Amino acid sequence: MTHNPENNGRGGLTRRGLVAGLPLFLAACNSGARPDPLAVRPEMPAMDIPARYVSMYGPMPNEQFPVPRIDLRQIDPRYWRREVPDPTGEAPGTIIVDTSGPFLYHVQTGGRAMRYGVGVGRQGFEWAGRATIQDKKPWPTWTPPASMIERQPELEKYRNGQDPGLDNPLGARALYLFQNGRDTLYRIHGTNEPWSIGKSMSSGCIRLLNQDIIHLYDNTTIGTPVLVKQGNTGWA
C-alpha cells in the first residue's frame, strides 16, 4: 500500500498523521520515561464509588499475569467505562476513537455505544484515518523499532522484544490496525499507567485501562473497522 500524504479522505491517513505522526509513531506506543504516578494523579474529591465500578475495575487474578485493581481515584469518573447514546453515526461494530474526548466508542445496536476513556498521542505523534483490526493478541510482546532505540539507548535490551507482563507497554491486550492489508504500526492496547487515561502522552497509540482493553478485546472480531478522528467532534 502506498500512503498518499495528500489523502485526507475517509480511507487514508491525514497529512499530519502521515508526515508528523508516522515516523515518530514508530516509537511503538511507549510513552517514554514513566512519571511518578503520585505526581500526575488528578486531585479528585472524596467520593463514594458505585459498587459496579469497583467490580468493573477490580482485580483479575485469573489472567496469565494477574491484573491488579484500578485505583479509580486516579481517574476522572467521566473516563470510566459506560454505555451511552451513540454520537458517531457509524455502523454497529465499528470502533471510533475521538482524540478530543479522549474517548473510544464501540458502536452497539439500537443507537447505543460502549464508551471507554483513553490516553492518546502527544503533539507530534498524532494519527488519524480509517483502518481495520487484522490481528489481536493477548499479553503481546512489545518490540521497539531501531529508531526508538537510537533515541532511547536504554531500550537496547528490548531490541528483540520485551516479554509480556505487567511492565510491558502494550499491557494485557493489543488490537493491530491495518490498511489495505498492511500494518499501520498503530495499536489499541492496554496500559499499566492508569493515571495516563484522559491525557495526551503516548507515542501515537491509543491506550485503555487493562480491564477496559480486555473487555473491548472480548467484544471485537478480526475485520472490525476503526476510525480515528482528530479535532473537536463535540461528542463529549
PDB file of C-alpha atoms in Angstrom:
ATOM      1  CA  MET A   1       0.000   0.000   0.000  1.00  0.00           C
ATOM      2  CA  THR A   2       1.212   3.492  -0.836  1.00  0.00           C
ATOM      3  CA  HIS A   3       0.151   6.142   1.674  1.00  0.00           C
ATOM      4  CA  ASN A   4      -0.778   9.391  -0.067  1.00  0.00           C
ATOM      5  CA  PRO A   5       0.025  12.331   2.230  1.00  0.00           C
ATOM      6  CA  GLU A   6      -2.489  14.433   0.331  1.00  0.00           C
ATOM      7  CA  ASN A   7      -5.285  11.952   1.082  1.00  0.00           C
ATOM      8  CA  ASN A   8      -7.444  13.405   3.809  1.00  0.00           C
ATOM      9  CA  GLY A   9     -10.458  11.305   2.874  1.00  0.00           C
ATOM     10  CA  ARG A  10     -12.198   8.576   4.771  1.00  0.00           C
ATOM     11  CA  GLY A  11      -9.851   5.811   3.725  1.00  0.00           C
ATOM     12  CA  GLY A  12      -6.407   7.233   4.473  1.00  0.00           C
ATOM     13  CA  LEU A  13      -4.137   8.983   6.895  1.00  0.00           C
ATOM     14  CA  THR A  14      -4.217  12.720   7.320  1.00  0.00           C
ATOM     15  CA  ARG A  15      -1.209  14.681   6.073  1.00  0.00           C
ATOM     16  CA  ARG A  16      -0.259  15.464   9.657  1.00  0.00           C
ATOM     17  CA  GLY A  17      -0.775  11.868  10.710  1.00  0.00           C
ATOM     18  CA  LEU A  18       1.473  10.574   7.964  1.00  0.00           C
ATOM     19  CA  VAL A  19       4.165  13.217   7.816  1.00  0.00           C
ATOM     20  CA  ALA A  20       4.412  14.035  11.502  1.00  0.00           C
ATOM     21  CA  GLY A  21       2.872  11.112  13.287  1.00  0.00           C
ATOM     22  CA  LEU A  22       4.012   8.041  11.443  1.00  0.00           C
ATOM     23  CA  PRO A  23       7.803   8.466  11.580  1.00  0.00           C
ATOM     24  CA  LEU A  24       7.573   9.378  15.234  1.00  0.00           C
ATOM     25  CA  PHE A  25       4.836   6.836  15.730  1.00  0.00           C
ATOM     26  CA  LEU A  26       7.455   4.163  15.180  1.00  0.00           C
ATOM     27  CA  ALA A  27       8.147   4.717  18.856  1.00  0.00           C
ATOM     28  CA  ALA A  28       5.537   1.955  19.059  1.00  0.00           C
ATOM     29  CA  CYS A  29       3.273   3.087  21.852  1.00  0.00           C
ATOM     30  CA  ASN A  30       5.747   3.665  24.636  1.00  0.00           C
ATOM     31  CA  SER A  31       5.192   6.932  26.469  1.00  0.00           C
ATOM     32  CA  GLY A  32       8.888   7.344  27.235  1.00  0.00           C
ATOM     33  CA  ALA A  33      10.076   7.976  30.776  1.00  0.00           C
ATOM     34  CA  ARG A  34       7.425   6.888  33.236  1.00  0.00           C
ATOM     35  CA  PRO A  35       6.209   9.644  35.555  1.00  0.00           C
ATOM     36  CA  ASP A  36       5.709   9.280  39.254  1.00  0.00           C
ATOM     37  CA  PRO A  37       2.016   8.367  39.478  1.00  0.00           C
ATOM     38  CA  LEU A  38       1.576  10.447  42.587  1.00  0.00           C
ATOM     39  CA  ALA A  39       2.966  13.456  40.750  1.00  0.00           C
ATOM     40  CA  VAL A  40       0.387  13.282  37.974  1.00  0.00           C
ATOM     41  CA  ARG A  41      -2.609  11.950  39.868  1.00  0.00           C
ATOM     42  CA  PRO A  42      -5.618  14.253  39.479  1.00  0.00           C
ATOM     43  CA  GLU A  43      -6.757  15.936  42.652  1.00  0.00           C
ATOM     44  CA  MET A  44     -10.047  14.098  42.835  1.00  0.00           C
ATOM     45  CA  PRO A  45     -12.521  14.976  45.595  1.00  0.00           C
ATOM     46  CA  ALA A  46     -13.567  12.332  48.086  1.00  0.00           C
ATOM     47  CA  MET A  47     -16.343  10.263  46.537  1.00  0.00           C
ATOM     48  CA  ASP A  48     -18.391   7.156  47.012  1.00  0.00           C
ATOM     49  CA  ILE A  49     -17.514   4.912  44.085  1.00  0.00           C
ATOM     50  CA  PRO A  50     -20.534   2.881  42.902  1.00  0.00           C
ATOM     51  CA  ALA A  51     -20.176  -0.827  43.530  1.00  0.00           C
ATOM     52  CA  ARG A  52     -20.493  -1.686  39.831  1.00  0.00           C
ATOM     53  CA  TYR A  53     -17.363   0.326  39.050  1.00  0.00           C
ATOM     54  CA  VAL A  54     -15.499  -1.170  41.977  1.00  0.00           C
ATOM     55  CA  SER A  55     -16.306  -4.568  40.470  1.00  0.00           C
ATOM     56  CA  MET A  56     -15.649  -3.460  36.869  1.00  0.00           C
ATOM     57  CA  TYR A  57     -12.160  -2.296  37.725  1.00  0.00           C
ATOM     58  CA  GLY A  58     -11.400  -4.885  40.364  1.00  0.00           C
ATOM     59  CA  PRO A  59      -8.519  -7.394  40.260  1.00  0.00           C
ATOM     60  CA  MET A  60      -8.418 -10.069  37.565  1.00  0.00           C
ATOM     61  CA  PRO A  61      -6.490 -12.882  39.248  1.00  0.00           C
ATOM     62  CA  ASN A  62      -7.191 -15.471  36.537  1.00  0.00           C
ATOM     63  CA  GLU A  63      -5.251 -13.636  33.833  1.00  0.00           C
ATOM     64  CA  GLN A  64      -1.883 -15.015  32.656  1.00  0.00           C
ATOM     65  CA  PHE A  65      -0.398 -12.130  34.594  1.00  0.00           C
ATOM     66  CA  PRO A  66      -2.875 -11.237  37.358  1.00  0.00           C
ATOM     67  CA  VAL A  67      -4.176  -7.721  36.769  1.00  0.00           C
ATOM     68  CA  PRO A  68      -4.414  -5.572  39.900  1.00  0.00           C
ATOM     69  CA  ARG A  69      -7.444  -3.466  40.711  1.00  0.00           C
ATOM     70  CA  ILE A  70      -7.525   0.108  39.446  1.00  0.00           C
ATOM     71  CA  ASP A  71      -7.430   2.910  41.997  1.00  0.00           C
ATOM     72  CA  LEU A  72     -10.309   4.873  40.497  1.00  0.00           C
ATOM     73  CA  ARG A  73      -9.288   7.961  42.452  1.00  0.00           C
ATOM     74  CA  GLN A  74      -6.532   8.319  39.845  1.00  0.00           C
ATOM     75  CA  ILE A  75      -9.053   8.728  37.016  1.00  0.00           C
ATOM     76  CA  ASP A  76     -11.750  11.304  36.345  1.00  0.00           C
ATOM     77  CA  PRO A  77     -15.095   9.429  36.570  1.00  0.00           C
ATOM     78  CA  ARG A  78     -16.082  10.511  33.054  1.00  0.00           C
ATOM     79  CA  TYR A  79     -13.393   8.144  31.740  1.00  0.00           C
ATOM     80  CA  TRP A  80     -14.897   5.099  33.430  1.00  0.00           C
ATOM     81  CA  ARG A  81     -16.422   2.605  31.007  1.00  0.00           C
ATOM     82  CA  ARG A  82     -20.137   3.069  30.355  1.00  0.00           C
ATOM     83  CA  GLU A  83     -22.857   2.617  27.762  1.00  0.00           C
ATOM     84  CA  VAL A  84     -24.024   5.886  26.185  1.00  0.00           C
ATOM     85  CA  PRO A  85     -26.176   7.062  23.281  1.00  0.00           C
ATOM     86  CA  ASP A  86     -24.097   6.633  20.117  1.00  0.00           C
ATOM     87  CA  PRO A  87     -22.937  10.069  18.930  1.00  0.00           C
ATOM     88  CA  THR A  88     -20.968   8.825  15.921  1.00  0.00           C
ATOM     89  CA  GLY A  89     -23.494   7.672  13.317  1.00  0.00           C
ATOM     90  CA  GLU A  90     -21.196   4.770  12.388  1.00  0.00           C
ATOM     91  CA  ALA A  91     -22.384   1.214  11.772  1.00  0.00           C
ATOM     92  CA  PRO A  92     -22.745  -1.195  14.709  1.00  0.00           C
ATOM     93  CA  GLY A  93     -19.475  -2.970  15.444  1.00  0.00           C
ATOM     94  CA  THR A  94     -17.310  -0.004  14.415  1.00  0.00           C
ATOM     95  CA  ILE A  95     -14.671   1.369  16.780  1.00  0.00           C
ATOM     96  CA  ILE A  96     -14.298   5.151  16.746  1.00  0.00           C
ATOM     97  CA  VAL A  97     -11.542   6.990  18.611  1.00  0.00           C
ATOM     98  CA  ASP A  98     -12.354  10.615  19.390  1.00  0.00           C
ATOM     99  CA  THR A  99      -8.966  12.034  20.338  1.00  0.00           C
ATOM    100  CA  SER A 100     -10.530  15.268  21.577  1.00  0.00           C
ATOM    101  CA  GLY A 101     -12.568  13.418  24.240  1.00  0.00           C
ATOM    102  CA  PRO A 102     -10.473  11.494  24.567  1.00  0.00           C
ATOM    103  CA  PHE A 103     -12.826   8.540  24.234  1.00  0.00           C
ATOM    104  CA  LEU A 104     -13.136   5.308  22.309  1.00  0.00           C
ATOM    105  CA  TYR A 105     -16.657   4.333  21.194  1.00  0.00           C
ATOM    106  CA  HIS A 106     -17.599   0.776  20.244  1.00  0.00           C
ATOM    107  CA  VAL A 107     -20.909   1.136  18.426  1.00  0.00           C
ATOM    108  CA  GLN A 108     -23.690  -1.217  19.533  1.00  0.00           C
ATOM    109  CA  THR A 109     -27.129  -1.851  18.059  1.00  0.00           C
ATOM    110  CA  GLY A 110     -30.146   0.249  18.974  1.00  0.00           C
ATOM    111  CA  GLY A 111     -28.360   3.585  18.814  1.00  0.00           C
ATOM    112  CA  ARG A 112     -26.045   2.824  21.725  1.00  0.00           C
ATOM    113  CA  ALA A 113     -22.274   2.688  22.131  1.00  0.00           C
ATOM    114  CA  MET A 114     -19.852   1.453  24.761  1.00  0.00           C
ATOM    115  CA  ARG A 115     -17.591   4.354  25.689  1.00  0.00           C
ATOM    116  CA  TYR A 116     -14.108   3.970  27.149  1.00  0.00           C
ATOM    117  CA  GLY A 117     -11.735   6.642  28.386  1.00  0.00           C
ATOM    118  CA  VAL A 118      -8.406   6.526  26.573  1.00  0.00           C
ATOM    119  CA  GLY A 119      -4.949   8.062  26.503  1.00  0.00           C
ATOM    120  CA  VAL A 120      -3.821   9.417  23.141  1.00  0.00           C
ATOM    121  CA  GLY A 121      -0.696  10.547  21.291  1.00  0.00           C
ATOM    122  CA  ARG A 122       1.035  13.702  22.418  1.00  0.00           C
ATOM    123  CA  GLN A 123       1.688  16.567  19.999  1.00  0.00           C
ATOM    124  CA  GLY A 124       3.730  15.390  17.034  1.00  0.00           C
ATOM    125  CA  PHE A 125       2.598  11.785  17.470  1.00  0.00           C
ATOM    126  CA  GLU A 126      -0.999  12.134  16.280  1.00  0.00           C
ATOM    127  CA  TRP A 127      -2.604   9.778  13.767  1.00  0.00           C
ATOM    128  CA  ALA A 128      -5.999   9.833  12.063  1.00  0.00           C
ATOM    129  CA  GLY A 129      -7.770   7.740   9.467  1.00  0.00           C
ATOM    130  CA  ARG A 130      -9.665   4.526   8.805  1.00  0.00           C
ATOM    131  CA  ALA A 131      -8.251   1.083   9.338  1.00  0.00           C
ATOM    132  CA  THR A 132      -9.237  -2.497  10.123  1.00  0.00           C
ATOM    133  CA  ILE A 133      -8.352  -4.749  13.023  1.00  0.00           C
ATOM    134  CA  GLN A 134      -6.462  -7.531  11.284  1.00  0.00           C
ATOM    135  CA  ASP A 135      -4.795  -9.073  14.321  1.00  0.00           C
ATOM    136  CA  LYS A 136      -5.380  -9.178  18.067  1.00  0.00           C
ATOM    137  CA  LYS A 137      -3.201 -10.664  20.779  1.00  0.00           C
ATOM    138  CA  PRO A 138      -3.479 -11.311  24.483  1.00  0.00           C
ATOM    139  CA  TRP A 139      -0.430 -10.290  26.517  1.00  0.00           C
ATOM    140  CA  PRO A 140       1.548  -9.197  23.440  1.00  0.00           C
ATOM    141  CA  THR A 141       5.290  -8.797  23.069  1.00  0.00           C
ATOM    142  CA  TRP A 142       6.463  -5.219  22.596  1.00  0.00           C
ATOM    143  CA  THR A 143       9.347  -4.605  20.184  1.00  0.00           C
ATOM    144  CA  PRO A 144      10.699  -1.046  19.976  1.00  0.00           C
ATOM    145  CA  PRO A 145      11.902  -0.111  16.480  1.00  0.00           C
ATOM    146  CA  ALA A 146      15.512   0.765  15.794  1.00  0.00           C
ATOM    147  CA  SER A 147      14.656   4.466  15.531  1.00  0.00           C
ATOM    148  CA  MET A 148      13.331   4.464  19.060  1.00  0.00           C
ATOM    149  CA  ILE A 149      16.288   2.554  20.437  1.00  0.00           C
ATOM    150  CA  GLU A 150      18.550   5.151  18.832  1.00  0.00           C
ATOM    151  CA  ARG A 151      16.702   7.889  20.731  1.00  0.00           C
ATOM    152  CA  GLN A 152      16.483   5.876  23.938  1.00  0.00           C
ATOM    153  CA  PRO A 153      19.568   3.623  24.180  1.00  0.00           C
ATOM    154  CA  GLU A 154      18.329   2.136  27.448  1.00  0.00           C
ATOM    155  CA  LEU A 155      15.817   0.174  25.334  1.00  0.00           C
ATOM    156  CA  GLU A 156      18.577  -1.771  23.565  1.00  0.00           C
ATOM    157  CA  LYS A 157      17.798  -4.744  25.800  1.00  0.00           C
ATOM    158  CA  TYR A 158      14.367  -4.962  24.136  1.00  0.00           C
ATOM    159  CA  ARG A 159      15.630  -4.942  20.537  1.00  0.00           C
ATOM    160  CA  ASN A 160      14.322  -8.479  20.081  1.00  0.00           C
ATOM    161  CA  GLY A 161      11.177  -7.796  22.070  1.00  0.00           C
ATOM    162  CA  GLN A 162      10.038  -7.257  25.634  1.00  0.00           C
ATOM    163  CA  ASP A 163       8.300 -10.242  27.138  1.00  0.00           C
ATOM    164  CA  PRO A 164       4.611  -9.928  28.004  1.00  0.00           C
ATOM    165  CA  GLY A 165       3.767  -8.879  31.519  1.00  0.00           C
ATOM    166  CA  LEU A 166       2.562  -6.073  33.715  1.00  0.00           C
ATOM    167  CA  ASP A 167       5.587  -3.935  32.796  1.00  0.00           C
ATOM    168  CA  ASN A 168       5.060  -4.330  29.048  1.00  0.00           C
ATOM    169  CA  PRO A 169       3.895  -1.034  27.436  1.00  0.00           C
ATOM    170  CA  LEU A 170       1.159  -2.849  25.480  1.00  0.00           C
ATOM    171  CA  GLY A 171      -0.488  -4.140  28.630  1.00  0.00           C
ATOM    172  CA  ALA A 172      -2.906  -7.055  28.685  1.00  0.00           C
ATOM    173  CA  ARG A 173      -4.179  -6.964  25.099  1.00  0.00           C
ATOM    174  CA  ALA A 174      -3.422  -5.341  21.741  1.00  0.00           C
ATOM    175  CA  LEU A 175      -5.517  -4.760  18.626  1.00  0.00           C
ATOM    176  CA  TYR A 176      -3.428  -4.271  15.460  1.00  0.00           C
ATOM    177  CA  LEU A 177      -4.640  -1.816  12.836  1.00  0.00           C
ATOM    178  CA  PHE A 178      -4.055  -2.439   9.125  1.00  0.00           C
ATOM    179  CA  GLN A 179      -4.880  -0.526   5.937  1.00  0.00           C
ATOM    180  CA  ASN A 180      -5.244  -2.423   2.663  1.00  0.00           C
ATOM    181  CA  GLY A 181      -3.607  -5.444   4.246  1.00  0.00           C
ATOM    182  CA  ARG A 182      -0.541  -3.590   5.550  1.00  0.00           C
ATOM    183  CA  ASP A 183       0.312  -2.925   9.173  1.00  0.00           C
ATOM    184  CA  THR A 184      -0.063   0.756  10.072  1.00  0.00           C
ATOM    185  CA  LEU A 185       2.071   0.137  13.193  1.00  0.00           C
ATOM    186  CA  TYR A 186      -0.846   1.643  15.086  1.00  0.00           C
ATOM    187  CA  ARG A 187      -2.253  -0.178  18.112  1.00  0.00           C
ATOM    188  CA  ILE A 188      -5.160  -0.030  20.511  1.00  0.00           C
ATOM    189  CA  HIS A 189      -3.776  -1.571  23.672  1.00  0.00           C
ATOM    190  CA  GLY A 190      -3.746  -1.760  27.444  1.00  0.00           C
ATOM    191  CA  THR A 191      -1.703   0.298  29.839  1.00  0.00           C
ATOM    192  CA  ASN A 192      -0.170  -0.155  33.239  1.00  0.00           C
ATOM    193  CA  GLU A 193      -0.254   3.610  33.793  1.00  0.00           C
ATOM    194  CA  PRO A 194      -3.888   4.285  34.752  1.00  0.00           C
ATOM    195  CA  TRP A 195      -3.137   7.933  35.525  1.00  0.00           C
ATOM    196  CA  SER A 196      -2.409   8.453  31.810  1.00  0.00           C
ATOM    197  CA  ILE A 197      -6.061   7.931  30.805  1.00  0.00           C
ATOM    198  CA  GLY A 198      -7.551  11.190  29.576  1.00  0.00           C
ATOM    199  CA  LYS A 199      -4.135  12.614  28.726  1.00  0.00           C
ATOM    200  CA  SER A 200      -2.069  13.138  25.577  1.00  0.00           C
ATOM    201  CA  MET A 201       1.221  11.461  26.395  1.00  0.00           C
ATOM    202  CA  SER A 202       1.675   8.303  24.331  1.00  0.00           C
ATOM    203  CA  SER A 203       3.818   7.830  21.233  1.00  0.00           C
ATOM    204  CA  GLY A 204       0.838   7.575  18.954  1.00  0.00           C
ATOM    205  CA  CYS A 205      -1.167   4.543  20.043  1.00  0.00           C
ATOM    206  CA  ILE A 206      -4.489   4.536  21.881  1.00  0.00           C
ATOM    207  CA  ARG A 207      -4.249   3.145  25.383  1.00  0.00           C
ATOM    208  CA  LEU A 208      -7.022   1.844  27.632  1.00  0.00           C
ATOM    209  CA  LEU A 209      -7.048   0.566  31.182  1.00  0.00           C
ATOM    210  CA  ASN A 210      -6.192  -3.130  31.209  1.00  0.00           C
ATOM    211  CA  GLN A 211      -9.697  -4.019  32.404  1.00  0.00           C
ATOM    212  CA  ASP A 212     -11.147  -1.980  29.533  1.00  0.00           C
ATOM    213  CA  ILE A 213      -8.917  -3.373  26.778  1.00  0.00           C
ATOM    214  CA  ILE A 214      -9.764  -6.903  27.938  1.00  0.00           C
ATOM    215  CA  HIS A 215     -13.474  -6.017  27.724  1.00  0.00           C
ATOM    216  CA  LEU A 216     -13.061  -4.457  24.257  1.00  0.00           C
ATOM    217  CA  TYR A 217     -10.881  -7.349  23.065  1.00  0.00           C
ATOM    218  CA  ASP A 218     -13.519  -9.890  24.119  1.00  0.00           C
ATOM    219  CA  ASN A 219     -16.172  -7.996  22.139  1.00  0.00           C
ATOM    220  CA  THR A 220     -14.121  -7.345  18.994  1.00  0.00           C
ATOM    221  CA  THR A 221     -13.541  -9.588  15.985  1.00  0.00           C
ATOM    222  CA  ILE A 222     -10.934  -9.648  13.244  1.00  0.00           C
ATOM    223  CA  GLY A 223     -12.127  -7.349  10.478  1.00  0.00           C
ATOM    224  CA  THR A 224     -13.633  -4.726  12.792  1.00  0.00           C
ATOM    225  CA  PRO A 225     -13.488  -1.272  11.151  1.00  0.00           C
ATOM    226  CA  VAL A 226     -11.796   1.540  13.067  1.00  0.00           C
ATOM    227  CA  LEU A 227     -11.985   5.293  12.608  1.00  0.00           C
ATOM    228  CA  VAL A 228      -9.609   7.648  14.440  1.00  0.00           C
ATOM    229  CA  LYS A 229     -10.750  11.275  14.427  1.00  0.00           C
ATOM    230  CA  GLN A 230      -8.597  14.287  15.277  1.00  0.00           C
ATOM    231  CA  GLY A 231     -10.118  17.650  16.102  1.00  0.00           C
ATOM    232  CA  ASN A 232     -13.084  18.634  18.228  1.00  0.00           C
ATOM    233  CA  THR A 233     -16.057  16.377  17.472  1.00  0.00           C
ATOM    234  CA  GLY A 234     -18.365  17.914  20.055  1.00  0.00           C
ATOM    235  CA  TRP A 235     -19.365  14.408  21.173  1.00  0.00           C
ATOM    236  CA  ALA A 236     -18.095  14.575  24.746  1.00  0.00           C
TER     237      ALA A 236
END
